[in-house]
């Protein structure tokens, strides 16, 4: 990225956005299968539309899960409990078309059965992780604020602080940067679905959103010069699956770093951790965050890549954007020494066989604080490797000098 002054924008979407509803359904099914069988293989896709949820994919699970009950509970928990909202978890149609996982893929990711003795990657691909010093969570400021805005919208809706808000919402935050340093907030967009009483009263609704959603989230970052857009089309009564078809995996930039840093293209939700699309992306974040927390760089992007059926990564790349405090050639050896990068190593070191995934499926997979949204502390957000990385880097520097 250039060192000149510039604006950068990221967005997020709420639990009730149709794509996020689809993600949550897929991950709720994954969690249910991991509960009855921690070794379950799951690739579950969801489509939601008006009054309809379609579930498809490939799974292998040694146990029974009542898919329709899981789907209906997830829809209701999000807040779609009335046909007037376009979908009602009590009565919506649920179509299920789940097949068994391909035996060729299964063979490649089962330890001792494939062409290689170790458990191989569930697919080829490249995954990125990112961390920077912009926020306490070591996330970029625009996506951090965007997630907090839609999380706050959900809190306000559930508490009825602003009457008759509905589950669908979107946020967008534009930040002024001086090189890599964030400055003031330039623009905030918050669109929220609402009941019919707000359709012709958008001015009052904007005041309520600023008072109860935007200003509490921005805190000291708030200033009167911020451009604020709320429901900029004029109203937002029809939303959720009634307003737009939703699909699993369609919000991959929202799920990661808001466009700050690159993305390998693989979605997360509905995939068990044998799929490196998900697990290696979590590991890449874990590596990047620990390198930044160790003080070895101010900004870090990690890329891992894999071949299907092969255990060891085909490449490891660490980019620190000129912010490093050690010899850049030390980063790859440090990563190889301190992190287990085979699929089995990632799963074991991050404890990914637990039913933890529904809570990742809204408000971002990264930068989450313990207890937020019931998420607990995600293992890939820990900075437990920072001290050992710092000590190893200092030792290497002393030897080389």
Short mmCIF file of C-alpha atoms in Angstrom, two decimals:
data_model
loop_
_atom_site.label_atom_id
_atom_site.label_comp_id
_atom_site.label_asym_id
_atom_site.label_seq_id
_atom_site.Cartn_x
_atom_site.Cartn_y
_atom_site.Cartn_z
CA UNK A 1 0.00 0.00 0.00
CA UNK A 2 1.17 3.52 -0.78
CA UNK A 3 2.40 5.80 2.01
CA UNK A 4 0.26 8.71 0.83
CA UNK A 5 -2.89 9.89 2.60
CA UNK A 6 -5.92 7.94 1.46
CA UNK A 7 -9.36 6.66 2.43
CA UNK A 8 -10.08 2.98 3.08
CA UNK A 9 -13.51 1.40 3.51
CA UNK A 10 -14.71 -1.91 4.94
CA UNK A 11 -18.20 -3.30 5.45
CA UNK A 12 -19.99 -5.83 7.62
CA UNK A 13 -23.44 -7.39 7.66
CA UNK A 14 -25.70 -8.48 10.50
CA UNK A 15 -26.91 -11.85 11.72
CA UNK A 16 -30.11 -11.29 9.75
CA UNK A 17 -28.48 -10.58 6.40
CA UNK A 18 -29.56 -13.41 4.06
CA UNK A 19 -25.98 -14.53 3.31
CA UNK A 20 -25.11 -14.52 7.00
CA UNK A 21 -28.28 -16.41 7.85
CA UNK A 22 -27.14 -19.05 5.34
CA UNK A 23 -23.67 -19.12 6.94
CA UNK A 24 -25.16 -19.57 10.40
CA UNK A 25 -27.40 -22.42 9.28
CA UNK A 26 -24.44 -24.21 7.66
CA UNK A 27 -22.30 -23.79 10.77
CA UNK A 28 -25.13 -24.81 13.10
CA UNK A 29 -25.41 -28.06 11.14
CA UNK A 30 -21.62 -28.49 11.31
CA UNK A 31 -21.66 -27.96 15.10
CA UNK A 32 -24.48 -30.46 15.52
CA UNK A 33 -22.56 -33.10 13.57
CA UNK A 34 -19.33 -32.45 15.47
CA UNK A 35 -21.30 -32.82 18.71
CA UNK A 36 -22.37 -36.37 17.84
CA UNK A 37 -19.16 -37.22 15.94
CA UNK A 38 -16.03 -35.08 16.47
CA UNK A 39 -14.49 -36.71 13.38
CA UNK A 40 -17.41 -35.79 11.11
CA UNK A 41 -16.57 -34.58 7.62
CA UNK A 42 -18.92 -31.79 6.61
CA UNK A 43 -19.30 -29.59 3.56
CA UNK A 44 -22.73 -28.03 4.00
CA UNK A 45 -24.17 -25.31 1.78
CA UNK A 46 -27.36 -23.35 2.46
CA UNK A 47 -29.64 -21.23 0.30
CA UNK A 48 -32.38 -19.13 1.89
CA UNK A 49 -35.20 -17.31 0.15
CA UNK A 50 -38.75 -16.24 1.02
CA UNK A 51 -40.12 -18.93 3.32
CA UNK A 52 -37.51 -21.46 2.18
CA UNK A 53 -34.20 -23.02 3.29
CA UNK A 54 -32.37 -25.46 1.01
CA UNK A 55 -29.53 -27.54 2.49
CA UNK A 56 -27.11 -29.39 0.22
CA UNK A 57 -23.60 -30.79 0.35
CA UNK A 58 -21.52 -33.80 1.29
CA UNK A 59 -21.13 -35.20 4.80
CA UNK A 60 -19.87 -38.24 6.64
CA UNK A 61 -21.17 -38.41 10.20
CA UNK A 62 -21.31 -41.34 12.62
CA UNK A 63 -24.42 -40.16 14.39
CA UNK A 64 -27.86 -38.70 13.73
CA UNK A 65 -28.72 -35.03 13.43
CA UNK A 66 -32.26 -33.81 12.76
CA UNK A 67 -31.33 -31.23 10.14
CA UNK A 68 -34.73 -29.57 9.93
CA UNK A 69 -34.82 -28.89 13.67
CA UNK A 70 -31.35 -27.32 13.54
CA UNK A 71 -32.36 -25.12 10.61
CA UNK A 72 -35.59 -23.93 12.22
CA UNK A 73 -33.92 -23.13 15.55
CA UNK A 74 -31.21 -21.10 13.82
CA UNK A 75 -33.73 -19.07 11.82
CA UNK A 76 -35.73 -18.34 14.98
CA UNK A 77 -32.65 -17.44 17.03
CA UNK A 78 -31.64 -14.88 14.41
CA UNK A 79 -35.03 -13.20 14.81
CA UNK A 80 -37.08 -14.44 11.86
CA UNK A 81 -40.14 -15.59 13.78
CA UNK A 82 -43.00 -14.10 11.80
CA UNK A 83 -44.11 -14.61 8.20
CA UNK A 84 -44.43 -10.82 7.96
CA UNK A 85 -40.63 -10.71 8.05
CA UNK A 86 -40.43 -12.90 4.95
CA UNK A 87 -39.39 -16.12 6.68
CA UNK A 88 -40.56 -17.78 9.90
CA UNK A 89 -38.51 -20.54 11.48
CA UNK A 90 -41.71 -22.10 12.81
CA UNK A 91 -43.20 -22.69 9.39
CA UNK A 92 -40.61 -22.23 6.62
CA UNK A 93 -40.00 -25.04 4.16
CA UNK A 94 -36.71 -26.93 4.68
CA UNK A 95 -35.38 -29.03 1.80
CA UNK A 96 -32.40 -31.31 2.52
CA UNK A 97 -30.10 -32.84 -0.11
CA UNK A 98 -27.00 -34.05 1.74
CA UNK A 99 -24.88 -36.81 0.17
CA UNK A 100 -21.87 -38.75 1.44
CA UNK A 101 -18.41 -37.25 1.01
CA UNK A 102 -16.53 -38.34 -2.10
CA UNK A 103 -14.52 -41.51 -1.26
CA UNK A 104 -11.54 -40.11 -3.19
CA UNK A 105 -11.46 -36.97 -1.07
CA UNK A 106 -12.07 -39.03 2.08
CA UNK A 107 -9.13 -41.28 1.25
CA UNK A 108 -6.80 -38.31 0.78
CA UNK A 109 -7.67 -36.72 4.14
CA UNK A 110 -7.81 -39.90 6.24
CA UNK A 111 -4.56 -40.69 8.01
CA UNK A 112 -2.91 -43.80 6.59
CA UNK A 113 -5.29 -44.26 3.65
CA UNK A 114 -4.06 -41.88 0.95
CA UNK A 115 -0.94 -41.72 -1.18
CA UNK A 116 0.80 -40.16 1.86
CA UNK A 117 0.82 -41.66 5.36
CA UNK A 118 -0.18 -38.44 7.14
CA UNK A 119 -3.61 -36.81 6.96
CA UNK A 120 -3.61 -34.70 3.82
CA UNK A 121 -5.27 -31.40 3.04
CA UNK A 122 -8.93 -31.62 2.04
CA UNK A 123 -8.32 -29.51 -1.05
CA UNK A 124 -5.67 -27.51 -2.80
CA UNK A 125 -5.64 -23.77 -2.24
CA UNK A 126 -4.04 -20.73 -0.68
CA UNK A 127 -5.00 -19.06 2.57
CA UNK A 128 -4.08 -15.70 4.09
CA UNK A 129 -3.91 -14.35 7.61
CA UNK A 130 -3.43 -10.73 8.61
CA UNK A 131 -2.71 -8.66 11.73
CA UNK A 132 -1.75 -5.05 12.41
CA UNK A 133 -1.39 -2.58 15.27
CA UNK A 134 -4.46 -0.47 14.40
CA UNK A 135 -6.71 -1.85 17.15
CA UNK A 136 -6.42 -3.72 20.45
CA UNK A 137 -7.53 -6.89 18.66
CA UNK A 138 -4.77 -6.38 16.05
CA UNK A 139 -7.39 -5.99 13.33
CA UNK A 140 -7.74 -3.19 10.77
CA UNK A 141 -9.84 -0.33 12.16
CA UNK A 142 -12.47 -0.15 9.35
CA UNK A 143 -13.58 -3.80 9.63
CA UNK A 144 -13.32 -3.73 13.43
CA UNK A 145 -15.78 -0.83 13.63
CA UNK A 146 -18.02 -2.25 10.91
CA UNK A 147 -18.46 -5.50 12.86
CA UNK A 148 -19.15 -3.61 16.08
CA UNK A 149 -21.85 -1.51 14.41
CA UNK A 150 -23.92 -4.49 13.25
CA UNK A 151 -23.32 -6.26 16.57
CA UNK A 152 -24.66 -3.17 18.33
CA UNK A 153 -27.65 -3.05 15.97
CA UNK A 154 -28.51 -6.59 17.07
CA UNK A 155 -28.24 -5.62 20.75
CA UNK A 156 -30.46 -2.57 20.27
CA UNK A 157 -33.00 -4.61 18.29
CA UNK A 158 -33.21 -7.42 20.84
CA UNK A 159 -33.51 -4.95 23.74
CA UNK A 160 -36.19 -3.01 21.80
CA UNK A 161 -34.23 0.18 22.50
CA UNK A 162 -35.35 1.32 19.06
CA UNK A 163 -38.79 -0.24 18.56
CA UNK A 164 -39.42 -2.69 15.74
CA UNK A 165 -36.03 -2.96 14.13
CA UNK A 166 -35.67 -6.19 12.18
CA UNK A 167 -32.71 -8.56 11.81
CA UNK A 168 -31.21 -7.52 8.47
CA UNK A 169 -28.59 -4.75 8.60
CA UNK A 170 -25.40 -3.61 6.88
CA UNK A 171 -22.61 -1.29 7.98
CA UNK A 172 -19.73 0.44 6.25
CA UNK A 173 -16.91 2.56 7.70
CA UNK A 174 -14.47 4.77 5.80
CA UNK A 175 -11.26 5.76 7.61
CA UNK A 176 -8.68 8.38 6.64
CA UNK A 177 -5.14 6.97 6.62
CA UNK A 178 -1.71 8.54 6.66
CA UNK A 179 0.28 5.67 5.18
CA UNK A 180 -0.48 2.73 7.45
CA UNK A 181 -1.70 4.92 10.34
CA UNK A 182 -5.47 5.33 10.74
CA UNK A 183 -6.76 8.80 11.52
CA UNK A 184 -10.28 10.14 11.70
CA UNK A 185 -13.51 8.49 10.60
CA UNK A 186 -14.73 9.97 7.33
CA UNK A 187 -18.04 8.19 6.60
CA UNK A 188 -20.34 5.71 8.34
CA UNK A 189 -23.18 3.83 6.67
CA UNK A 190 -25.72 1.91 8.74
CA UNK A 191 -28.73 0.42 6.99
CA UNK A 192 -31.21 -1.45 9.15
CA UNK A 193 -34.38 -3.31 8.32
CA UNK A 194 -37.40 -1.96 10.17
CA UNK A 195 -41.14 -2.28 10.60
CA UNK A 196 -43.69 -0.31 8.57
CA UNK A 197 -44.03 2.48 11.16
CA UNK A 198 -40.54 3.75 10.24
CA UNK A 199 -41.02 3.77 6.45
CA UNK A 200 -42.15 7.41 6.34
CA UNK A 201 -40.23 8.51 9.40
CA UNK A 202 -36.61 8.00 8.39
CA UNK A 203 -35.35 11.27 9.89
CA UNK A 204 -36.29 10.21 13.40
CA UNK A 205 -34.95 6.71 12.77
CA UNK A 206 -31.59 8.21 11.69
CA UNK A 207 -31.40 10.19 14.94
CA UNK A 208 -32.16 7.05 16.93
CA UNK A 209 -29.51 5.03 15.06
CA UNK A 210 -26.86 7.71 15.61
CA UNK A 211 -27.75 7.96 19.31
CA UNK A 212 -28.07 4.27 20.14
CA UNK A 213 -25.83 2.51 17.59
CA UNK A 214 -23.23 4.68 15.90
CA UNK A 215 -22.05 7.01 18.66
CA UNK A 216 -21.76 4.26 21.34
CA UNK A 217 -19.60 2.18 18.99
CA UNK A 218 -17.36 5.02 17.80
CA UNK A 219 -16.89 6.52 21.27
CA UNK A 220 -13.97 8.95 21.21
CA UNK A 221 -13.65 8.47 17.44
CA UNK A 222 -16.97 10.28 16.93
CA UNK A 223 -16.82 13.83 15.58
CA UNK A 224 -19.44 16.09 14.05
CA UNK A 225 -17.74 16.06 10.65
CA UNK A 226 -18.52 12.38 9.99
CA UNK A 227 -20.80 11.83 7.01
CA UNK A 228 -23.56 9.48 8.18
CA UNK A 229 -25.88 7.58 5.85
CA UNK A 230 -28.75 5.55 7.30
CA UNK A 231 -31.04 3.60 4.95
CA UNK A 232 -29.86 5.72 2.01
CA UNK A 233 -32.48 4.28 -0.40
CA UNK A 234 -35.18 5.94 1.73
CA UNK A 235 -36.48 2.91 3.65
CA UNK A 236 -35.60 -0.72 4.39
CA UNK A 237 -38.80 -2.57 5.25
CA UNK A 238 -38.31 -5.65 3.07
CA UNK A 239 -35.09 -7.45 4.03
CA UNK A 240 -33.57 -10.78 4.92
CA UNK A 241 -34.32 -13.73 2.64
CA UNK A 242 -37.52 -11.98 1.51
CA UNK A 243 -35.50 -9.10 0.10
CA UNK A 244 -32.60 -11.08 -1.36
CA UNK A 245 -31.64 -14.72 -1.79
CA UNK A 246 -28.89 -15.75 0.65
CA UNK A 247 -26.06 -18.22 0.06
CA UNK A 248 -23.35 -19.74 2.25
CA UNK A 249 -19.88 -18.34 1.64
CA UNK A 250 -20.82 -15.14 -0.15
CA UNK A 251 -19.36 -12.75 2.43
CA UNK A 252 -15.72 -13.88 2.52
CA UNK A 253 -14.26 -10.37 2.78
CA UNK A 254 -16.65 -9.49 5.62
CA UNK A 255 -15.56 -12.74 7.30
CA UNK A 256 -11.87 -11.82 7.16
CA UNK A 257 -10.20 -8.38 7.07
CA UNK A 258 -12.57 -6.14 5.14
CA UNK A 259 -10.31 -6.01 2.08
CA UNK A 260 -7.21 -5.04 4.06
CA UNK A 261 -4.82 -7.79 3.04
CA UNK A 262 -5.46 -10.48 0.45
CA UNK A 263 -7.88 -13.40 0.39
CA UNK A 264 -7.32 -16.87 -1.05
CA UNK A 265 -10.93 -17.19 -2.22
CA UNK A 266 -12.14 -20.05 -0.03
CA UNK A 267 -15.20 -19.60 2.18
CA UNK A 268 -15.37 -20.87 5.78
CA UNK A 269 -18.88 -21.67 6.96
CA UNK A 270 -20.24 -25.20 6.73
CA UNK A 271 -16.76 -26.75 6.42
CA UNK A 272 -15.18 -29.05 8.98
CA UNK A 273 -11.52 -28.35 9.84
CA UNK A 274 -10.12 -30.99 7.47
CA UNK A 275 -10.88 -28.34 4.84
CA UNK A 276 -7.81 -26.13 4.87
CA UNK A 277 -9.88 -23.33 3.32
CA UNK A 278 -11.03 -22.80 6.88
CA UNK A 279 -8.46 -24.29 9.24
CA UNK A 280 -5.35 -22.94 7.48
CA UNK A 281 -6.93 -19.47 7.29
CA UNK A 282 -7.37 -19.65 11.06
CA UNK A 283 -3.75 -20.78 11.44
CA UNK A 284 -2.54 -17.97 9.17
CA UNK A 285 -4.29 -15.42 11.40
CA UNK A 286 -2.82 -17.09 14.50
CA UNK A 287 0.68 -16.82 13.05
CA UNK A 288 0.29 -13.22 11.88
CA UNK A 289 -1.21 -12.09 15.18
CA UNK A 290 1.54 -13.68 17.24
CA UNK A 291 4.29 -12.18 15.07
CA UNK A 292 2.78 -8.72 15.55
CA UNK A 293 2.13 -9.29 19.28
CA UNK A 294 5.77 -10.35 19.65
CA UNK A 295 6.86 -6.94 18.37
CA UNK A 296 8.65 -8.46 15.38
CA UNK A 297 6.60 -6.33 12.97
CA UNK A 298 3.80 -3.78 13.05
CA UNK A 299 1.87 -5.27 10.15
CA UNK A 300 1.89 -8.86 8.90
CA UNK A 301 0.30 -10.97 6.21
CA UNK A 302 0.90 -14.75 6.14
CA UNK A 303 0.15 -17.00 3.19
CA UNK A 304 -0.04 -20.79 3.40
CA UNK A 305 -0.79 -23.07 0.45
CA UNK A 306 -1.63 -26.76 0.17
CA UNK A 307 -2.10 -29.60 -2.34
CA UNK A 308 -5.04 -31.97 -1.88
CA UNK A 309 -4.05 -35.12 -0.04
CA UNK A 310 -0.61 -33.72 0.94
CA UNK A 311 0.14 -32.89 4.58
CA UNK A 312 2.91 -30.31 4.47
CA UNK A 313 2.17 -26.86 3.02
CA UNK A 314 3.50 -26.24 -0.48
CA UNK A 315 4.58 -22.74 0.54
CA UNK A 316 4.86 -20.36 3.48
CA UNK A 317 5.18 -16.62 2.87
CA UNK A 318 5.40 -13.83 5.44
CA UNK A 319 4.97 -10.20 4.27
CA UNK A 320 5.66 -7.43 6.79
CA UNK A 321 5.38 -4.37 4.52
CA UNK A 322 8.67 -2.86 5.69
CA UNK A 323 7.50 -2.72 9.32
CA UNK A 324 9.72 -5.57 10.56
CA UNK A 325 12.20 -5.19 13.44
CA UNK A 326 14.25 -8.29 12.55
CA UNK A 327 15.89 -9.70 9.43
CA UNK A 328 12.98 -10.63 7.10
CA UNK A 329 14.74 -13.92 6.27
CA UNK A 330 14.10 -15.08 9.85
CA UNK A 331 10.30 -15.13 9.56
CA UNK A 332 9.81 -18.37 7.63
CA UNK A 333 12.16 -20.41 9.86
CA UNK A 334 10.45 -18.97 12.94
CA UNK A 335 7.03 -19.98 11.59
CA UNK A 336 8.17 -23.51 10.75
CA UNK A 337 9.75 -23.92 14.19
CA UNK A 338 6.84 -22.65 16.29
CA UNK A 339 3.68 -23.68 14.44
CA UNK A 340 2.32 -27.07 13.33
CA UNK A 341 1.21 -26.59 9.74
CA UNK A 342 -0.03 -29.99 8.61
CA UNK A 343 -3.85 -30.33 8.64
CA UNK A 344 -3.66 -32.61 11.69
CA UNK A 345 -1.21 -30.25 13.39
CA UNK A 346 -3.49 -27.27 12.80
CA UNK A 347 -6.59 -29.13 14.02
CA UNK A 348 -4.86 -30.38 17.17
CA UNK A 349 -3.02 -27.18 18.09
CA UNK A 350 -6.12 -24.98 17.63
CA UNK A 351 -8.59 -27.57 19.02
CA UNK A 352 -10.79 -27.35 15.93
CA UNK A 353 -12.81 -30.54 16.42
CA UNK A 354 -15.10 -28.82 18.92
CA UNK A 355 -18.58 -27.46 17.99
CA UNK A 356 -17.45 -23.82 18.02
CA UNK A 357 -18.42 -22.68 14.57
CA UNK A 358 -21.92 -21.18 14.79
CA UNK A 359 -20.52 -18.27 16.81
CA UNK A 360 -17.99 -17.51 14.05
CA UNK A 361 -20.69 -17.15 11.40
CA UNK A 362 -21.60 -13.52 12.15
CA UNK A 363 -19.58 -10.41 13.07
CA UNK A 364 -16.36 -11.85 11.64
CA UNK A 365 -14.13 -14.85 12.24
CA UNK A 366 -11.20 -12.74 13.47
CA UNK A 367 -10.55 -10.10 16.12
CA UNK A 368 -13.30 -11.30 18.42
CA UNK A 369 -12.95 -10.73 22.15
CA UNK A 370 -13.71 -13.45 24.73
CA UNK A 371 -17.41 -13.77 25.43
CA UNK A 372 -18.51 -11.52 22.56
CA UNK A 373 -21.73 -12.81 21.05
CA UNK A 374 -21.32 -16.00 23.07
CA UNK A 375 -18.22 -16.77 21.07
CA UNK A 376 -15.84 -17.38 23.93
CA UNK A 377 -12.16 -17.09 23.11
CA UNK A 378 -11.29 -18.44 19.67
CA UNK A 379 -8.02 -20.37 19.81
CA UNK A 380 -6.62 -18.63 16.73
CA UNK A 381 -6.93 -15.26 18.50
CA UNK A 382 -4.56 -16.27 21.31
CA UNK A 383 -1.12 -14.65 21.46
CA UNK A 384 0.45 -17.46 23.47
CA UNK A 385 3.35 -17.86 21.02
CA UNK A 386 4.47 -14.23 21.17
CA UNK A 387 7.07 -14.62 23.94
CA UNK A 388 8.71 -17.69 22.43
CA UNK A 389 8.80 -16.05 18.99
CA UNK A 390 10.41 -12.92 20.44
CA UNK A 391 13.00 -14.92 22.37
CA UNK A 392 13.84 -17.10 19.37
CA UNK A 393 14.18 -14.06 17.12
CA UNK A 394 16.48 -12.34 19.61
CA UNK A 395 18.61 -15.48 19.89
CA UNK A 396 18.89 -15.77 16.11
CA UNK A 397 19.85 -12.11 15.84
CA UNK A 398 22.52 -12.55 18.53
CA UNK A 399 24.00 -15.58 16.76
CA UNK A 400 24.08 -13.84 13.38
CA UNK A 401 25.78 -10.76 14.86
#
